[in-house]
Short mmCIF file of C-alpha atoms (C1' of nucleotides) in Angstrom, two decimals:
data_model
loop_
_atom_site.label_atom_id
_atom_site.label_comp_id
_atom_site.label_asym_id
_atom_site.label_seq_id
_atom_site.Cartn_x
_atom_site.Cartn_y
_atom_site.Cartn_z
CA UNK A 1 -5.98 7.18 21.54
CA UNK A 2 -4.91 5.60 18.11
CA UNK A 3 -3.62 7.45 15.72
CA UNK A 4 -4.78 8.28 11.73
CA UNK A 5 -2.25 5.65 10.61
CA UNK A 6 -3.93 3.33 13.34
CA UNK A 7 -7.35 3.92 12.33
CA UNK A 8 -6.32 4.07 8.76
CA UNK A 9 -4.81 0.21 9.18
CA UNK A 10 -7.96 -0.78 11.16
CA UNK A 11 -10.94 0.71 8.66
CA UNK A 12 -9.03 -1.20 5.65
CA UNK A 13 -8.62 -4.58 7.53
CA UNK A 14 -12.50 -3.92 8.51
CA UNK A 15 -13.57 -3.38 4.92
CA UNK A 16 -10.84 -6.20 3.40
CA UNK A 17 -12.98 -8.86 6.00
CA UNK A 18 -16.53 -7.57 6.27
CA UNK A 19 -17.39 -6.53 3.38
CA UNK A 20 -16.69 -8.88 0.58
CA UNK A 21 -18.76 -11.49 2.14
CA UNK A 22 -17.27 -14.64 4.02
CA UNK A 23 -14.13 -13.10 3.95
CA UNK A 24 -12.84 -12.89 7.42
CA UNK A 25 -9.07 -12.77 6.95
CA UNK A 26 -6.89 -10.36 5.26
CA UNK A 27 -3.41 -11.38 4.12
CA UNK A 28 -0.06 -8.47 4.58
CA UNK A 29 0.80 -7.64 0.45
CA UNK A 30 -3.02 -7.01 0.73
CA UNK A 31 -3.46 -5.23 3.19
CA UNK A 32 -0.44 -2.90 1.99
CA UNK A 33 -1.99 -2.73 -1.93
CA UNK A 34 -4.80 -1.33 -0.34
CA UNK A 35 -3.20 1.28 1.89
CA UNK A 36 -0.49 2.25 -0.66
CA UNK A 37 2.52 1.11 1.80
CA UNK A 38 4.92 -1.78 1.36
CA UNK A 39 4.48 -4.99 2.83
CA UNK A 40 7.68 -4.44 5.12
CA UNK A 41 5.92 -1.34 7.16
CA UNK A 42 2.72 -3.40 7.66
CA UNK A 43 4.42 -5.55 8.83
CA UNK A 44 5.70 -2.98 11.45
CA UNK A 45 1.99 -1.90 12.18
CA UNK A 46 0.60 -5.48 12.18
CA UNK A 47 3.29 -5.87 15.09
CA UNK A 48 2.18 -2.54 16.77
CA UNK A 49 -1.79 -3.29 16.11
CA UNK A 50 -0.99 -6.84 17.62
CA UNK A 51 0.94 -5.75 20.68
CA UNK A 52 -2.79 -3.26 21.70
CA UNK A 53 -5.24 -6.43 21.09
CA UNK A 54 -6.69 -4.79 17.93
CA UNK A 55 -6.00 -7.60 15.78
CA UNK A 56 -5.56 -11.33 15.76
CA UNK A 57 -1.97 -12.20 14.06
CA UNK A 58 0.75 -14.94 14.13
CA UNK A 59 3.74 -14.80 11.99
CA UNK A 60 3.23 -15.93 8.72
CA UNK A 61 -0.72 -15.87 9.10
CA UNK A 62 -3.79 -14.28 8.48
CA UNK A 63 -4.74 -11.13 9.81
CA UNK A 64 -8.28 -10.30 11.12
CA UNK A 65 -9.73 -7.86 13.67
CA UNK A 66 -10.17 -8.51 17.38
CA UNK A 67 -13.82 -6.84 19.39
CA UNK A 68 -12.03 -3.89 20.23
CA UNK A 69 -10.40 -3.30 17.14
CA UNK A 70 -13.44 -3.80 15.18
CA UNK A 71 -15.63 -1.72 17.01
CA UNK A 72 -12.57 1.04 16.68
CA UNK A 73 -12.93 0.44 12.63
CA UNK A 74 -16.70 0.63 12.77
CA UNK A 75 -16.29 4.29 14.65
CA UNK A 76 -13.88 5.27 12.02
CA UNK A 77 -16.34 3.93 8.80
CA UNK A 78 -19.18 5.63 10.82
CA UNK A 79 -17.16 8.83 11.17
CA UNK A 80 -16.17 9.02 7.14
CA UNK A 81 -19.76 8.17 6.42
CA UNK A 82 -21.28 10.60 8.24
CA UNK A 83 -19.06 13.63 7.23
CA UNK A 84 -19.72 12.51 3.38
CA UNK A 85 -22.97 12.91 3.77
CA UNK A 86 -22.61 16.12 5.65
CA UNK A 87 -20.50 17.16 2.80
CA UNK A 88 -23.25 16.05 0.04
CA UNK A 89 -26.35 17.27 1.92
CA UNK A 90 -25.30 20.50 3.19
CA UNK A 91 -21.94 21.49 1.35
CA UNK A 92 -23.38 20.53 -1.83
CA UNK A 93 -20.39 18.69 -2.49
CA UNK A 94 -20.29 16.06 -5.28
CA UNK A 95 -20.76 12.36 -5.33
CA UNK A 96 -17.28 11.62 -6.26
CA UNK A 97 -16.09 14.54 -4.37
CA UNK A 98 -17.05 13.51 -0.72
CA UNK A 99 -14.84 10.79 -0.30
CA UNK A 100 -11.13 12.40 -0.29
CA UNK A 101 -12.31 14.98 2.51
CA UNK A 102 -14.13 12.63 4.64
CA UNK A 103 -10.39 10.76 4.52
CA UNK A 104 -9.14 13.30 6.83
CA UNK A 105 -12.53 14.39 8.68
CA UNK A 106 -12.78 11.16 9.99
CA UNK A 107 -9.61 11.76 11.88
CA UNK A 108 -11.09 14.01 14.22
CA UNK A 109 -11.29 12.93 17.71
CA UNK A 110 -14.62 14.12 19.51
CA UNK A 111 -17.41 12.50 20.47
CA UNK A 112 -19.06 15.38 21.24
CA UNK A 113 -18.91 16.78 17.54
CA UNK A 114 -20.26 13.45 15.71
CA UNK A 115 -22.72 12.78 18.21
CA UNK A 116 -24.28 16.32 17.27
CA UNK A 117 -23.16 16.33 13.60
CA UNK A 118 -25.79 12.95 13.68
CA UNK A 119 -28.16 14.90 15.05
CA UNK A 120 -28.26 17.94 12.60
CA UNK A 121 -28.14 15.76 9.38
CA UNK A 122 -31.22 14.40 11.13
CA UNK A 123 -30.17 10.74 11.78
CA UNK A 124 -29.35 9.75 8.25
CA UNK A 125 -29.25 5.85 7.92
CA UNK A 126 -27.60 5.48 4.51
CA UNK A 127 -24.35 8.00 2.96
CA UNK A 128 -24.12 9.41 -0.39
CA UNK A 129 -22.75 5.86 -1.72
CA UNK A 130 -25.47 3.96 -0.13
CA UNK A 131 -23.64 2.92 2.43
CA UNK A 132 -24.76 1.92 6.01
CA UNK A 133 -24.50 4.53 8.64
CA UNK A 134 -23.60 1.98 11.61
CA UNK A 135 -25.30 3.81 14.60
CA UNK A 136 -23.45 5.47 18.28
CA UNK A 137 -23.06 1.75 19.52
CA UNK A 138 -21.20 0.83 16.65
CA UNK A 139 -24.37 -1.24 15.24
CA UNK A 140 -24.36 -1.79 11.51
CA UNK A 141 -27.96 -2.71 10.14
CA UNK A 142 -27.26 -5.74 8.16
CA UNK A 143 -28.40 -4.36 4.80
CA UNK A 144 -30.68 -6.64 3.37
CA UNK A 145 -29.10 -7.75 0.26
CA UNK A 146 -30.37 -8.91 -2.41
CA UNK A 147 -28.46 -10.97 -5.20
CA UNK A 148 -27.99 -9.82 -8.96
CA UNK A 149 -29.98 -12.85 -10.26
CA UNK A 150 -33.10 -11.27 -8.52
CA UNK A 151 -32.87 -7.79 -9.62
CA UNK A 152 -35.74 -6.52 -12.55
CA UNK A 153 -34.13 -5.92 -15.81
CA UNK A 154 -33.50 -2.14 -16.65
CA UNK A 155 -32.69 -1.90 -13.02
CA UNK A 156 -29.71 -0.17 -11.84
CA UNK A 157 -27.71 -1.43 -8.79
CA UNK A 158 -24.78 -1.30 -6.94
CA UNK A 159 -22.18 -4.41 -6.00
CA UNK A 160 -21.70 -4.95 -2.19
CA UNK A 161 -20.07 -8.20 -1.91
CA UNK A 162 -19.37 -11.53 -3.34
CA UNK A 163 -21.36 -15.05 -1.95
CA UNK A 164 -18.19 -17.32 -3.74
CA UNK A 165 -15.19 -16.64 -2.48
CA UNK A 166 -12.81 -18.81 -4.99
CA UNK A 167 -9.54 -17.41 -7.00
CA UNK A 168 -11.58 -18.32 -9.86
CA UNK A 169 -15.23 -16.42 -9.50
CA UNK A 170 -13.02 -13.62 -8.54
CA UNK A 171 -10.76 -13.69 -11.51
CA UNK A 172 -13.99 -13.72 -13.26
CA UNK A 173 -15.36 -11.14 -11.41
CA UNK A 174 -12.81 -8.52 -12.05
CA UNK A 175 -12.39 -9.39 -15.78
CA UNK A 176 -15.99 -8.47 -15.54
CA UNK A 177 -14.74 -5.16 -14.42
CA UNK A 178 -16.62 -5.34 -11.19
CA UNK A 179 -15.55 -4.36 -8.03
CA UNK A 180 -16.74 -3.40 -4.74
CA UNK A 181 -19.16 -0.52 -5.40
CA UNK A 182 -19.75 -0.64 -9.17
CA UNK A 183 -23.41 0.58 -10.54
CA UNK A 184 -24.70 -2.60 -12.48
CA UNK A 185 -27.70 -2.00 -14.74
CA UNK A 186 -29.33 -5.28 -15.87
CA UNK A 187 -29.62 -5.22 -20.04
CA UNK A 188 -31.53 -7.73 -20.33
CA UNK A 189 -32.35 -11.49 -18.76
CA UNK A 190 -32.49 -14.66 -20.63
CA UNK A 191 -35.98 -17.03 -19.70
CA UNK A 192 -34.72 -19.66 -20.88
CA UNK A 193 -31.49 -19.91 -17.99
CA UNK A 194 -31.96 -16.55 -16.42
CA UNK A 195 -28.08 -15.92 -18.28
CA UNK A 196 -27.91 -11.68 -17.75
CA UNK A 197 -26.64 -9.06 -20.05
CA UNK A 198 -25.39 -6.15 -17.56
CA UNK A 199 -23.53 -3.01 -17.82
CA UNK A 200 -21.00 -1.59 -15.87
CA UNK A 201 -18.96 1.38 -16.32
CA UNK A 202 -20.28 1.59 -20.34
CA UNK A 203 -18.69 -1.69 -20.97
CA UNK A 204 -21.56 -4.82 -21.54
CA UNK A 205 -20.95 -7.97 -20.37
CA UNK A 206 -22.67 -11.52 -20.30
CA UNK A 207 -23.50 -13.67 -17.17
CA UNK A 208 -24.61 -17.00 -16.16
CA UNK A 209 -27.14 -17.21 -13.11
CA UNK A 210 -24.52 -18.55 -11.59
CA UNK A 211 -22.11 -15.89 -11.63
CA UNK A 212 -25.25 -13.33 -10.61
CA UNK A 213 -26.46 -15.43 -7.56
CA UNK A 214 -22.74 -15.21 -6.16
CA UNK A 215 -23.04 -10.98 -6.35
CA UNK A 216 -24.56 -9.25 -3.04
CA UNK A 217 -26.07 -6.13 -4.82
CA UNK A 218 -28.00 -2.91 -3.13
CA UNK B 1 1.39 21.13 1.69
CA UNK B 2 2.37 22.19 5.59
CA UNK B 3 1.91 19.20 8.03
CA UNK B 4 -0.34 20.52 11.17
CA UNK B 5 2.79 20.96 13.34
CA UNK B 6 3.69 23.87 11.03
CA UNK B 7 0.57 25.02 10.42
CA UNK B 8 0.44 25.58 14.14
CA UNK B 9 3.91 27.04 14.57
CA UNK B 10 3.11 29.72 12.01
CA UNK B 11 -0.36 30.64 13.74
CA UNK B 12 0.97 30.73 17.15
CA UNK B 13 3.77 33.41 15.38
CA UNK B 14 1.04 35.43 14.32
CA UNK B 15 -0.78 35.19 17.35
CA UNK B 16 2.39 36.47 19.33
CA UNK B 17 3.37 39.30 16.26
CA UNK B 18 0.26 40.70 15.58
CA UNK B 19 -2.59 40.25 17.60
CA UNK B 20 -0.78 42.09 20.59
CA UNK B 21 -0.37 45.22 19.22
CA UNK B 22 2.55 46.67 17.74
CA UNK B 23 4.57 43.58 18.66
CA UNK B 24 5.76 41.92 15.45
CA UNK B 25 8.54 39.40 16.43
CA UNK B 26 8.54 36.91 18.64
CA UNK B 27 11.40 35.11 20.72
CA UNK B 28 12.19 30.81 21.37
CA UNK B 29 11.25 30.57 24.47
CA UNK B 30 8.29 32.49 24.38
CA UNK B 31 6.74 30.48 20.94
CA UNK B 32 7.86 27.41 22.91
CA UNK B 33 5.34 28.29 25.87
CA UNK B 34 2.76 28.75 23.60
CA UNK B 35 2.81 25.86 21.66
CA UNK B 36 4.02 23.51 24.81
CA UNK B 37 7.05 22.47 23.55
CA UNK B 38 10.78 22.89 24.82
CA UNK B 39 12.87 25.70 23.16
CA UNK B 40 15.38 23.02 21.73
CA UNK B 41 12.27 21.81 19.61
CA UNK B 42 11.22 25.27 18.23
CA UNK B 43 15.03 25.84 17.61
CA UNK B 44 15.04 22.89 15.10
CA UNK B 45 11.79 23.95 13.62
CA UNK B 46 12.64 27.61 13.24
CA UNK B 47 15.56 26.06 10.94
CA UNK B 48 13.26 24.14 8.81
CA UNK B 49 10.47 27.46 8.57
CA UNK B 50 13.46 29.47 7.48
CA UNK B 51 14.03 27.22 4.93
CA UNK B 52 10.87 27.60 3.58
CA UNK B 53 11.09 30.82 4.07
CA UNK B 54 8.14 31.51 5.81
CA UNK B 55 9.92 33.23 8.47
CA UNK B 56 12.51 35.69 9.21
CA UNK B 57 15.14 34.27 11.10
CA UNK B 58 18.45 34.34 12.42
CA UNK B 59 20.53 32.70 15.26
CA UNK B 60 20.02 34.31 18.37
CA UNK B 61 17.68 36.95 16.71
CA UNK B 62 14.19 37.45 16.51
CA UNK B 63 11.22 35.73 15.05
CA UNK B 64 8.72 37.29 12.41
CA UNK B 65 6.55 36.02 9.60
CA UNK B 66 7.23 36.29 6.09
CA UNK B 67 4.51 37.42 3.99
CA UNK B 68 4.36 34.13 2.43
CA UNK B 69 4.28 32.55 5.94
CA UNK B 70 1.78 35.17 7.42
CA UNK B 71 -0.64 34.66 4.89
CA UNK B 72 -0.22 30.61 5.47
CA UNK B 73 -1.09 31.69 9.09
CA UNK B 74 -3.87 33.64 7.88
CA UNK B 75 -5.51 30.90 6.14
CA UNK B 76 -5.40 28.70 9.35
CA UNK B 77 -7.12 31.27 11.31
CA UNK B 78 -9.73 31.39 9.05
CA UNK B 79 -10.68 28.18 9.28
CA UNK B 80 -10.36 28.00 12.72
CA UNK B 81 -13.00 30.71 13.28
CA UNK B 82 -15.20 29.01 10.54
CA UNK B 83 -15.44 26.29 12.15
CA UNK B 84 -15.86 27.49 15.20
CA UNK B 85 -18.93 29.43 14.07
CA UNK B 86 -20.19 26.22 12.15
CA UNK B 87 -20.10 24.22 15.44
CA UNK B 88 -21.64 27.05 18.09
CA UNK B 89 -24.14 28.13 15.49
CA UNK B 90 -24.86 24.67 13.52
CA UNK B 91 -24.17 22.07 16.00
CA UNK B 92 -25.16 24.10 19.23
CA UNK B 93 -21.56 23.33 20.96
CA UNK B 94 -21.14 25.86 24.09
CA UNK B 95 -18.55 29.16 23.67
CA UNK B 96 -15.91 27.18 25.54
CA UNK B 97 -16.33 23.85 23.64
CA UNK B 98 -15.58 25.21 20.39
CA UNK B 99 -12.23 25.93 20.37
CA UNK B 100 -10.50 22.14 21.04
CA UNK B 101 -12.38 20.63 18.54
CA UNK B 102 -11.80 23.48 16.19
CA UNK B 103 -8.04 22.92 16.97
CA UNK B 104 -8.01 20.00 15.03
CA UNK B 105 -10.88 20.61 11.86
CA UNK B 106 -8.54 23.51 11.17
CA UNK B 107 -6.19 21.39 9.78
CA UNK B 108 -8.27 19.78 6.68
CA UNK B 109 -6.95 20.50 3.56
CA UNK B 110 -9.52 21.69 1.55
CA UNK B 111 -10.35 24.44 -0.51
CA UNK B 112 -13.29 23.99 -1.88
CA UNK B 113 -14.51 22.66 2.08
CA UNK B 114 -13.89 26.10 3.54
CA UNK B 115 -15.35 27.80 0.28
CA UNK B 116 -18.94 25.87 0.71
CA UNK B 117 -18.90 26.19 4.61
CA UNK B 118 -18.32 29.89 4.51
CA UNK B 119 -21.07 30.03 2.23
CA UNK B 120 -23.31 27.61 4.49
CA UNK B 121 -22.40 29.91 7.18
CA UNK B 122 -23.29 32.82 5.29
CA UNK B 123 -20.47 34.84 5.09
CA UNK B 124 -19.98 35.50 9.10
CA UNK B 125 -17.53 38.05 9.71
CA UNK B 126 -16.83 37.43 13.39
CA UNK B 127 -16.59 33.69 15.19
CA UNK B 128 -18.26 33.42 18.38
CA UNK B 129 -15.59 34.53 20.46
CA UNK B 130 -16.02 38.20 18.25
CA UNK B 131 -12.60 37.22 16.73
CA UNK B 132 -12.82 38.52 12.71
CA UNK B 133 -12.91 36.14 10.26
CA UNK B 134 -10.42 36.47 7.63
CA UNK B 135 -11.46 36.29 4.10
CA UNK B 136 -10.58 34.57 1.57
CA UNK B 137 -8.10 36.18 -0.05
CA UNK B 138 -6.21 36.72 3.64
CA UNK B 139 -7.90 39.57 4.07
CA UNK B 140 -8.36 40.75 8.17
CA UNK B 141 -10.65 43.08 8.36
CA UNK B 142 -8.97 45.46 10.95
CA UNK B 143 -11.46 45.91 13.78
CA UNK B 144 -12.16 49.46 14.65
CA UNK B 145 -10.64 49.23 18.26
CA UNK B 146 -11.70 51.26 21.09
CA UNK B 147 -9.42 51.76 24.02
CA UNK B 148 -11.24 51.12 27.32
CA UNK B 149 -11.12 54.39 28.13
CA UNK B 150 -13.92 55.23 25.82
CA UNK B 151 -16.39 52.07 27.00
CA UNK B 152 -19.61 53.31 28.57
CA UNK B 153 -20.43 52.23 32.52
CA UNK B 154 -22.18 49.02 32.78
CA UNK B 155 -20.74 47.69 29.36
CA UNK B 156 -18.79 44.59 29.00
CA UNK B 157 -15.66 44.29 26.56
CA UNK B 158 -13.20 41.90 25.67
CA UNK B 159 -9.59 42.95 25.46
CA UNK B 160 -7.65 42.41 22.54
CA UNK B 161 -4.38 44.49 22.95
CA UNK B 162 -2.27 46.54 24.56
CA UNK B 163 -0.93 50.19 23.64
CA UNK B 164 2.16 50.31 25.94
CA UNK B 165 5.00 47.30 25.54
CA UNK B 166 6.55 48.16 28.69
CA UNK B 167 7.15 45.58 31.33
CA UNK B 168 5.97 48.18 34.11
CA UNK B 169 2.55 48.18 32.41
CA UNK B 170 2.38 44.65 31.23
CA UNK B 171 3.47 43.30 34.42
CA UNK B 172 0.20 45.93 35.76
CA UNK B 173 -2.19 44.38 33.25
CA UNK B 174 -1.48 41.00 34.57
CA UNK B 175 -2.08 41.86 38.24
CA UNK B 176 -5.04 42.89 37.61
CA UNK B 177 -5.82 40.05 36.29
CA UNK B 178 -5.78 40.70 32.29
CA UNK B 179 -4.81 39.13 29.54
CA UNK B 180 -5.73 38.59 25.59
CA UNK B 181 -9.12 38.19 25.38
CA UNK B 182 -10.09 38.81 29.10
CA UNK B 183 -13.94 39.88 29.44
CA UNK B 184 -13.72 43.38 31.38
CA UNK B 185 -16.95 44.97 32.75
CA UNK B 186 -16.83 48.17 33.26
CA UNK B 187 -18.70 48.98 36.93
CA UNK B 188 -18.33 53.13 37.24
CA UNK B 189 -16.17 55.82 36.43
CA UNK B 190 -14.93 58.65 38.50
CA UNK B 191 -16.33 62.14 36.65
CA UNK B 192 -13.37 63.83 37.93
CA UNK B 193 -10.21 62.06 36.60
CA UNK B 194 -11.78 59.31 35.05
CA UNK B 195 -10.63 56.52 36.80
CA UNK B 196 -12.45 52.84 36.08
CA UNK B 197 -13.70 50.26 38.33
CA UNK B 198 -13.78 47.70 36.12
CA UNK B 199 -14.24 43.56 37.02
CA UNK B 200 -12.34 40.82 35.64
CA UNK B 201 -13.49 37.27 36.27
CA UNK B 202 -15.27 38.23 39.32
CA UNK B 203 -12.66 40.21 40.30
CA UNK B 204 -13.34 44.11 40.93
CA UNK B 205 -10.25 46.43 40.43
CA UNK B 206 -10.02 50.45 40.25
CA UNK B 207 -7.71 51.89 37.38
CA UNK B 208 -6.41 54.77 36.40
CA UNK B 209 -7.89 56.57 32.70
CA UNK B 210 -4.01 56.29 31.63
CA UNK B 211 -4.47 52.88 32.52
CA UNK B 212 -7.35 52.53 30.26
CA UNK B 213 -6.18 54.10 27.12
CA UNK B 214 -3.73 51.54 26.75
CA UNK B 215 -5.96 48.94 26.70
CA UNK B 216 -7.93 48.07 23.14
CA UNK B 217 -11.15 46.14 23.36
CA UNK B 218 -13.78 45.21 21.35
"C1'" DA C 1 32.06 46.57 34.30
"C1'" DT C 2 31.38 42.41 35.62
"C1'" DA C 3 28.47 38.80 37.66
"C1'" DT C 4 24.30 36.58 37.22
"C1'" DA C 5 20.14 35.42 35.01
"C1'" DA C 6 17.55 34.66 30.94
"C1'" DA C 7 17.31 33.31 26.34
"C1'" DG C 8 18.83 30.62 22.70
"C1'" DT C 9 21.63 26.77 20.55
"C1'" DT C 10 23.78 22.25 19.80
"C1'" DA C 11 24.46 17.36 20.19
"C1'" DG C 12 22.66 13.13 20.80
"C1'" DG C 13 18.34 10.18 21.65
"C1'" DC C 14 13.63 8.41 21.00
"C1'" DA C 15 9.06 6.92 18.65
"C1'" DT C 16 6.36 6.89 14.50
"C1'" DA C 17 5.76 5.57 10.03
"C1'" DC C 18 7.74 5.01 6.10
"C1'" DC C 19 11.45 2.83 2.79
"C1'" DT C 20 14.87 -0.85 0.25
"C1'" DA C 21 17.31 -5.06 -0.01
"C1'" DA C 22 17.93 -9.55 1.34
"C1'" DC C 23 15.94 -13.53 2.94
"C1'" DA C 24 12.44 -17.24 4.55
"C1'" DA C 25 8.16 -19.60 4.23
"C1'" DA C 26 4.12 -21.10 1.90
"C1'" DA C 27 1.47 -21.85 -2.14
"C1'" DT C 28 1.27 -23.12 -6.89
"C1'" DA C 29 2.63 -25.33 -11.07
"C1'" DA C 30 5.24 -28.46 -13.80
"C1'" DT D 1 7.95 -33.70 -5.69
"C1'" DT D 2 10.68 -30.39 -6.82
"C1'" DA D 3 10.99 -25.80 -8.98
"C1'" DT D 4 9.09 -21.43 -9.19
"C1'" DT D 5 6.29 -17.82 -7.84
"C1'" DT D 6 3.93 -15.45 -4.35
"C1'" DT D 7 3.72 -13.96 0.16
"C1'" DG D 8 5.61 -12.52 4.28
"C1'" DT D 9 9.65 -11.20 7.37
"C1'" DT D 10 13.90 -9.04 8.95
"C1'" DA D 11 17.59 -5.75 9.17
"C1'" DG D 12 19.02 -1.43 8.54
"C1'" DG D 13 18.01 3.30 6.93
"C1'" DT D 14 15.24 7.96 6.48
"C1'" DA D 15 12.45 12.24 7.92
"C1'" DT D 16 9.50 14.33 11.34
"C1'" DG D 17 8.86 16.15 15.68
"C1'" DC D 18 9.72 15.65 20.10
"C1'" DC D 19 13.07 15.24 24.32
"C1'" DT D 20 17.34 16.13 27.88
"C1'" DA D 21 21.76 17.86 29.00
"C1'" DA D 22 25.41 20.78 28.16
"C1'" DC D 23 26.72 24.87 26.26
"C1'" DT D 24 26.86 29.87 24.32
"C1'" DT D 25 25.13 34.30 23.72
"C1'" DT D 26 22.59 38.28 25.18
"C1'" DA D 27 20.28 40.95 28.64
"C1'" DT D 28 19.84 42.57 33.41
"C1'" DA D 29 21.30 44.05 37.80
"C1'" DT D 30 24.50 45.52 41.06
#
DNA sequence: ATATAAAGTTAGGCATACCTAACAAAATAA
DNA sequence: TTATTTTGTTAGGTATGCCTAACTTTATAT
């Protein structure tokens, strides 16, 4: 049985390489930004995580998830999922408020309880965020994404990956101030080049076709 | 915050000081059996409670809760028997199922969780086991105990403490083959002196009506 | 009243999961 | 290509919560 810090370490390597596209290796200082740690004590867990086959990992390398420990992130991701939407459907719990208790609901071990929890919120395929329910045998339904380019102006939508994977589109990207799971709502679209005025967080930007066919939207 | 460990140190105190009656301190080695851990462990903790001062402590003395530290306790118990009601009457999990799993949801911090699943719950005041439910302000509704002296033929009751401390009729209660909680059905009664047949588990055994005053079931 | 048993305490260890400080390797830039 | 920055590693330390073994205090029994 792993424990929280376990499954903590494996759901952030799972979303670090899944789900901004192509990427299928995480690096250490990342992997420790993301879980608020230092580098040093990942580097104790990468150790621990490499030492039970749950990740592939040589000295000085990349890290990236092995079967068994992706399938262990998956059941994490479709534990948290499945509480927030418990907590948004029947708790009447906020958007934005769902997240921080699914943290620690997703901790608990029992089969038994999510396999029934599925049940009562009737089999839900999608969480409050949009997000992919993966099913009981750890399935995730590829969501059909589309790109930014193809989305109708006026349109609202939400960033799920990136196609380009370069220091430079991402620079660009974040300057943008995009990130995984901003709302984008196209402004307006240029016939000419199909160049795209968007909005994200209040703040209007300007982008080339380019830069849009390299965003995975839902 | 309280990690789980002392969450669960201070319930299993109130468990031992209150729920059998008129005990209200508690010794090492008996909080040690309960929470399956050696008496050198609770030792250290006991230090580290009495810090905190959630409990009333001193070497070689006796254990109680503060009222700081009881109504910590409190607050755990509540949410225990939420969500023990939440998964026997929401996600159809059997009477004996309930309590492992609830073991570990009583741990989430959350306020405004417990709030919205009381509410979803509608207010129960007893979990399935007929344990009360405290409120939210810590408030235990004392249950209006009979003694099993005053339980009709034919009925079944569940004991929930004992009148008399002393070993003689502790050491009694346990032969015949009680203990917190036990289910007790009572099979006939003796017009005469009032003397019980009562079964336990299966188990058929005759008592006296002294016997049966000292017992308090619900 | 004293011997024995039970209850409680202390010291020293271990694993987990975190840290800082110093260092080594790899990537980037001049 | 060499210097610098970034990234990653190691060694040694901390707090929590557990342990065993040895010990002390208190309670019980004769």
């Amino acid at each position: 049985m792993l424990s929280q810090t376990e499954e903590n370490y494996l759901k952030a390597l799972f979303h670090l390489t899944s789900e901004i596209a192509g990427k299928t290796e995480a690096g250490t200082n990342e992997l420790a930004a993301t879980l608020n740690v230092k580098p040093a004590t990942v580097n104790d867990m990468l150790k621990k995580l490499k030492k039970k086959k749950l990740i592939v990992y040589e000295k000085y390398g990349k890290i990236s998830l092995t079967a068994s420990g992706k399938k262990q992130a998956i059941e994490v991701v479709r534990k948290h999922r499945l509480w927030e939407t418990f907590l948004y459907e029947k708790l009447e719990f906020s958007w934005d408020e769902v997240h921080e208790v699914a943290e620690q609901l997703e901790h608990i071990h029992s089969a038994k309880l999510i396999e029934r929890l599925e049940k009562f919120l009737d089999y839900p395929e999608f969480d409050p965020h949009g997000d992919v329910i993966p099913n009981a045998k750890g399935e995730l339904k590829q969501q059909e994404r589309k790109t930014l380019s193809q989305v109708a102006v006026g349109k609202t939508c939400k960033l799920v990956a990136v196609k380009d994977n370069s220091a430079s589109f991402l620079q660009y990207v974040v300057q943008v101030g995009l990130g995984l799971s901003s709302k984008i709502k196209i402004v307006s679209r240029q016939k000419f080049d199909g160049t795209l005025e968007i909005e994200v967080n209040g703040k209007k930007s300007v982008v080339s076709e380019r830069f849009a066919e390299n965003i995975f939207i839902v």
